[in-house]
Amino acid sequence: MPNAFRHLLAAALVVGAAATAVQGQQGRGGGAAPAARAAAPVDLTGTWMPLITEDWRWRMRVPAKGDYASVPLNAAGVKVVESWDPARDAAAGEQCRGYGAPAVMRLPGRVRISWEGDTVLKVETEAGSQTRLFTFGAQPQQPAGWQGTSAAFWQPAGGGGGRRGGGAPARGGSLRVVTTNLKPGYLRRNGVPYSANARLTEFYNRANEANGDAFLVVTTLVEDPTYLNTRWVTSTHFKKVPDGGPWTPGPCE
């Protein structure tokens, strides 16, 4: 494993452990400058290929019914898993239940990140042909959906919202995204549930190698008082691939 990638993975685990403290700071200087694109302390744009070196049985295929190992489900969540029926989902037109924001970054398939204007970062996925919008500043009002409403915040290296005196933040840092207003779906495609009360917090960190390789680590925290006993934390790794390469989005299935 490249040194920079190893260090970034360790940092991502620390982020997960410190998430409670970070979330407690939301709303206190966590917002971005009006021109979020220009103020970005790190470039996350481009096409990223997942590096699936762990959790293969849950990520590369639909797990067996009742397999919720490592997910801290409560009794209500277990009941939902045991009653999962994919035919029922298909009949209801809800094949995308396993492609919502809390799950889609863990699925096989490339993701493409680009700017949509100066205040919205767009994430497109091959898996399920989903589109996520990370909005800096004021949040739009919209109905609940698979991707929810995502508020984005730059976190410059060393913490804080910028230099004293209003100067630009130091270059280098990460992106924090908080997603709510979710339509109920699945953490895994075999019916492991999350509810409309779920709250998703993600941290996007980039590492660059001397040989030009770039890696992205997405640390994900799911909190759901309806179906989870405690916070569920995962870490998903990507490698940047050249722009203009293969891009083959597929349907939810």
Short mmCIF file of C-alpha atoms in Angstrom, two decimals:
data_model
loop_
_atom_site.label_atom_id
_atom_site.label_comp_id
_atom_site.label_asym_id
_atom_site.label_seq_id
_atom_site.Cartn_x
_atom_site.Cartn_y
_atom_site.Cartn_z
CA MET A 1 0.00 0.00 0.00
CA PRO A 2 1.47 3.43 -0.93
CA ASN A 3 2.68 5.45 2.05
CA ALA A 4 0.40 8.42 1.41
CA PHE A 5 -2.59 6.11 1.05
CA ARG A 6 -1.70 4.32 4.30
CA HIS A 7 -1.42 7.62 6.15
CA LEU A 8 -4.71 8.83 4.71
CA LEU A 9 -6.47 5.64 5.76
CA ALA A 10 -5.18 6.09 9.31
CA ALA A 11 -6.43 9.67 9.27
CA ALA A 12 -9.83 8.51 8.06
CA LEU A 13 -10.13 6.14 11.00
CA VAL A 14 -9.28 8.99 13.37
CA VAL A 15 -11.99 11.09 11.71
CA GLY A 16 -14.51 8.35 12.42
CA ALA A 17 -13.51 8.14 16.07
CA ALA A 18 -13.74 11.91 16.46
CA ALA A 19 -17.02 12.30 14.57
CA THR A 20 -19.07 13.13 17.65
CA ALA A 21 -16.91 16.15 18.41
CA VAL A 22 -16.98 17.30 14.81
CA GLN A 23 -20.74 17.00 14.54
CA GLY A 24 -21.11 19.04 17.69
CA GLN A 25 -19.47 21.92 15.85
CA GLN A 26 -22.00 22.00 13.03
CA GLY A 27 -23.40 25.44 12.51
CA ARG A 28 -20.46 27.14 14.26
CA GLY A 29 -18.36 28.47 11.41
CA GLY A 30 -18.56 25.20 9.46
CA GLY A 31 -20.00 26.75 6.30
CA ALA A 32 -17.99 27.57 3.23
CA ALA A 33 -17.23 30.94 1.70
CA PRO A 34 -19.81 32.12 -0.87
CA ALA A 35 -17.59 30.97 -3.76
CA ALA A 36 -17.15 27.38 -2.57
CA ARG A 37 -15.51 26.28 -5.81
CA ALA A 38 -12.81 28.93 -5.61
CA ALA A 39 -12.31 28.34 -1.89
CA ALA A 40 -11.85 24.57 -2.24
CA PRO A 41 -8.78 23.49 -0.22
CA VAL A 42 -8.57 20.20 -2.15
CA ASP A 43 -9.57 19.07 -5.65
CA LEU A 44 -11.99 16.14 -5.56
CA THR A 45 -13.11 16.37 -9.19
CA GLY A 46 -12.53 13.62 -11.71
CA THR A 47 -13.43 9.96 -12.18
CA TRP A 48 -12.67 7.55 -9.35
CA MET A 49 -12.54 3.75 -9.46
CA PRO A 50 -13.35 1.82 -6.26
CA LEU A 51 -10.64 -0.35 -4.73
CA ILE A 52 -12.66 -3.23 -3.31
CA THR A 53 -10.14 -5.07 -1.14
CA GLU A 54 -12.46 -5.79 1.77
CA ASP A 55 -16.14 -6.62 2.42
CA TRP A 56 -16.26 -8.35 -0.96
CA ARG A 57 -19.24 -10.55 -0.04
CA TRP A 58 -21.39 -7.51 0.75
CA ARG A 59 -20.21 -5.12 -1.96
CA MET A 60 -19.67 -7.15 -5.12
CA ARG A 61 -22.93 -9.07 -5.03
CA VAL A 62 -26.28 -9.01 -3.28
CA PRO A 63 -25.69 -10.72 0.10
CA ALA A 64 -27.79 -13.66 1.19
CA LYS A 65 -31.07 -12.88 2.89
CA GLY A 66 -30.53 -12.30 6.61
CA ASP A 67 -26.82 -11.45 6.29
CA TYR A 68 -26.42 -8.24 8.27
CA ALA A 69 -23.05 -9.08 9.88
CA SER A 70 -21.13 -5.99 11.11
CA VAL A 71 -24.20 -3.72 10.90
CA PRO A 72 -25.41 -2.78 14.44
CA LEU A 73 -29.10 -3.45 13.86
CA ASN A 74 -31.61 -3.32 16.70
CA ALA A 75 -34.58 -5.68 16.98
CA ALA A 76 -36.72 -3.57 14.64
CA GLY A 77 -33.98 -3.61 12.02
CA VAL A 78 -33.55 -7.37 12.24
CA LYS A 79 -37.28 -7.81 11.71
CA VAL A 80 -37.09 -5.79 8.47
CA VAL A 81 -34.12 -7.83 7.21
CA GLU A 82 -35.88 -11.10 7.85
CA SER A 83 -38.98 -9.96 5.92
CA TRP A 84 -37.06 -8.64 2.88
CA ASP A 85 -38.67 -9.53 -0.44
CA PRO A 86 -36.98 -8.19 -3.62
CA ALA A 87 -40.03 -9.03 -5.71
CA ARG A 88 -42.12 -6.78 -3.49
CA ASP A 89 -39.65 -3.92 -4.00
CA ALA A 90 -39.73 -4.42 -7.76
CA ALA A 91 -43.53 -4.49 -7.82
CA ALA A 92 -43.58 -1.20 -5.90
CA GLY A 93 -41.08 0.40 -8.30
CA GLU A 94 -38.49 0.70 -5.52
CA GLN A 95 -35.55 -1.22 -6.98
CA CYS A 96 -33.32 1.70 -5.95
CA ARG A 97 -33.76 1.10 -2.21
CA GLY A 98 -30.18 -0.22 -2.07
CA TYR A 99 -28.75 2.72 -4.03
CA GLY A 100 -29.51 5.58 -1.63
CA ALA A 101 -26.88 7.95 -0.26
CA PRO A 102 -25.95 5.77 2.77
CA ALA A 103 -25.12 2.81 0.47
CA VAL A 104 -24.30 3.90 -3.07
CA MET A 105 -20.64 4.83 -2.49
CA ARG A 106 -19.98 1.24 -1.30
CA LEU A 107 -21.30 -0.37 -4.49
CA PRO A 108 -19.04 -1.49 -7.35
CA GLY A 109 -18.75 1.06 -10.13
CA ARG A 110 -16.91 4.28 -10.81
CA VAL A 111 -17.98 7.67 -9.46
CA ARG A 112 -17.55 10.99 -11.23
CA ILE A 113 -17.23 14.26 -9.32
CA SER A 114 -17.65 17.68 -10.95
CA TRP A 115 -18.80 21.18 -10.15
CA GLU A 116 -22.31 22.31 -11.07
CA GLY A 117 -21.86 26.03 -10.71
CA ASP A 118 -19.85 27.60 -7.88
CA THR A 119 -21.74 26.21 -4.88
CA VAL A 120 -22.78 22.66 -5.83
CA LEU A 121 -20.50 19.65 -6.12
CA LYS A 122 -22.08 16.87 -8.21
CA VAL A 123 -21.34 13.17 -7.65
CA GLU A 124 -22.53 10.72 -10.31
CA THR A 125 -22.38 6.95 -9.87
CA GLU A 126 -22.31 4.13 -12.37
CA ALA A 127 -24.13 1.98 -9.81
CA GLY A 128 -27.82 2.69 -10.26
CA SER A 129 -27.14 5.82 -12.37
CA GLN A 130 -27.54 7.99 -9.28
CA THR A 131 -26.71 11.69 -8.91
CA ARG A 132 -25.87 13.34 -5.59
CA LEU A 133 -25.68 17.12 -5.11
CA PHE A 134 -23.52 18.54 -2.31
CA THR A 135 -24.63 22.12 -1.68
CA PHE A 136 -22.52 24.73 0.12
CA GLY A 137 -24.40 27.45 1.97
CA ALA A 138 -28.21 27.67 2.02
CA GLN A 139 -29.97 24.36 1.43
CA PRO A 140 -32.81 24.05 -1.09
CA GLN A 141 -36.16 22.68 0.00
CA GLN A 142 -36.95 19.44 -1.77
CA PRO A 143 -38.98 16.27 -1.17
CA ALA A 144 -37.31 13.26 0.42
CA GLY A 145 -35.45 11.10 -2.09
CA TRP A 146 -32.90 8.31 -2.30
CA GLN A 147 -30.04 10.83 -2.20
CA GLY A 148 -31.58 13.17 0.36
CA THR A 149 -30.45 16.74 0.94
CA SER A 150 -26.69 17.13 1.36
CA ALA A 151 -25.02 20.10 3.08
CA ALA A 152 -21.31 20.43 2.28
CA PHE A 153 -18.54 22.07 4.32
CA TRP A 154 -14.85 22.50 3.52
CA GLN A 155 -12.50 21.57 6.35
CA PRO A 156 -9.09 23.19 5.70
CA ALA A 157 -6.00 21.39 6.93
CA GLY A 158 -5.49 22.07 10.62
CA GLY A 159 -9.20 22.71 11.25
CA GLY A 160 -11.02 26.00 11.53
CA GLY A 161 -12.85 27.98 8.91
CA GLY A 162 -10.01 30.13 7.63
CA ARG A 163 -7.18 32.39 8.66
CA ARG A 164 -7.59 35.19 11.15
CA GLY A 165 -8.45 38.48 9.61
CA GLY A 166 -10.57 36.89 6.90
CA GLY A 167 -7.71 35.57 4.75
CA ALA A 168 -8.07 32.49 2.57
CA PRO A 169 -7.75 29.12 4.32
CA ALA A 170 -4.53 27.15 4.00
CA ARG A 171 -4.47 24.80 1.00
CA GLY A 172 -5.12 21.17 1.74
CA GLY A 173 -8.00 19.74 3.71
CA SER A 174 -11.10 17.65 3.30
CA LEU A 175 -14.82 17.79 2.61
CA ARG A 176 -17.53 17.05 5.17
CA VAL A 177 -21.02 16.25 3.90
CA VAL A 178 -24.13 15.85 6.06
CA THR A 179 -27.16 14.23 4.39
CA THR A 180 -30.70 14.12 5.77
CA ASN A 181 -34.22 14.13 4.31
CA LEU A 182 -33.74 10.58 3.05
CA LYS A 183 -36.34 8.24 1.64
CA PRO A 184 -36.13 4.92 3.58
CA GLY A 185 -33.82 2.43 1.90
CA TYR A 186 -31.19 -0.25 2.44
CA LEU A 187 -27.64 -0.08 3.75
CA ARG A 188 -27.06 -3.29 1.79
CA ARG A 189 -29.02 -4.55 -1.18
CA ASN A 190 -30.38 -7.53 0.80
CA GLY A 191 -32.80 -5.43 2.82
CA VAL A 192 -30.60 -4.15 5.70
CA PRO A 193 -32.65 -1.01 6.44
CA TYR A 194 -32.23 2.63 7.21
CA SER A 195 -35.21 4.86 7.93
CA ALA A 196 -36.31 8.39 7.10
CA ASN A 197 -34.73 9.39 10.43
CA ALA A 198 -31.25 8.38 9.27
CA ARG A 199 -28.46 10.94 9.27
CA LEU A 200 -25.43 10.40 7.04
CA THR A 201 -22.09 12.12 7.66
CA GLU A 202 -19.22 11.66 5.21
CA PHE A 203 -15.62 12.83 5.09
CA TYR A 204 -13.83 13.00 1.71
CA ASN A 205 -10.03 12.95 1.85
CA ARG A 206 -7.55 12.89 -1.04
CA ALA A 207 -3.94 11.66 -1.04
CA ASN A 208 -1.41 12.19 -3.83
CA GLU A 209 1.52 9.86 -4.56
CA ALA A 210 4.89 10.99 -5.91
CA ASN A 211 4.29 8.92 -9.06
CA GLY A 212 1.14 10.91 -9.85
CA ASP A 213 -1.43 8.45 -8.48
CA ALA A 214 -4.28 9.98 -6.47
CA PHE A 215 -6.47 8.19 -3.94
CA LEU A 216 -9.78 9.12 -2.35
CA VAL A 217 -10.99 7.82 1.03
CA VAL A 218 -14.65 8.31 1.91
CA THR A 219 -15.37 7.72 5.60
CA THR A 220 -19.09 7.19 6.17
CA LEU A 221 -21.06 7.40 9.43
CA VAL A 222 -24.72 6.38 9.49
CA GLU A 223 -26.87 7.18 12.53
CA ASP A 224 -30.43 5.89 12.64
CA PRO A 225 -32.41 5.74 15.91
CA THR A 226 -35.09 3.66 14.20
CA TYR A 227 -33.01 0.67 13.10
CA LEU A 228 -29.47 0.98 14.51
CA ASN A 229 -28.18 0.46 18.04
CA THR A 230 -25.19 2.70 17.41
CA ARG A 231 -23.37 4.57 14.65
CA TRP A 232 -22.24 2.42 11.69
CA VAL A 233 -18.85 3.45 10.29
CA THR A 234 -17.28 2.32 7.01
CA SER A 235 -14.31 3.47 4.93
CA THR A 236 -14.38 3.25 1.12
CA HIS A 237 -11.31 3.70 -1.09
CA PHE A 238 -10.97 4.92 -4.68
CA LYS A 239 -8.17 5.55 -7.17
CA LYS A 240 -8.36 8.33 -9.72
CA VAL A 241 -8.51 7.26 -13.37
CA PRO A 242 -7.95 9.38 -16.50
CA ASP A 243 -10.83 11.56 -17.66
CA GLY A 244 -12.52 10.35 -20.82
CA GLY A 245 -12.17 6.69 -19.90
CA PRO A 246 -14.98 4.12 -19.67
CA TRP A 247 -18.20 5.28 -18.07
CA THR A 248 -20.99 2.70 -18.02
CA PRO A 249 -23.86 3.66 -15.70
CA GLY A 250 -26.43 0.96 -15.09
CA PRO A 251 -29.91 0.68 -13.60
CA CYS A 252 -30.87 -0.18 -10.05
CA GLU A 253 -31.41 -3.92 -9.85
#
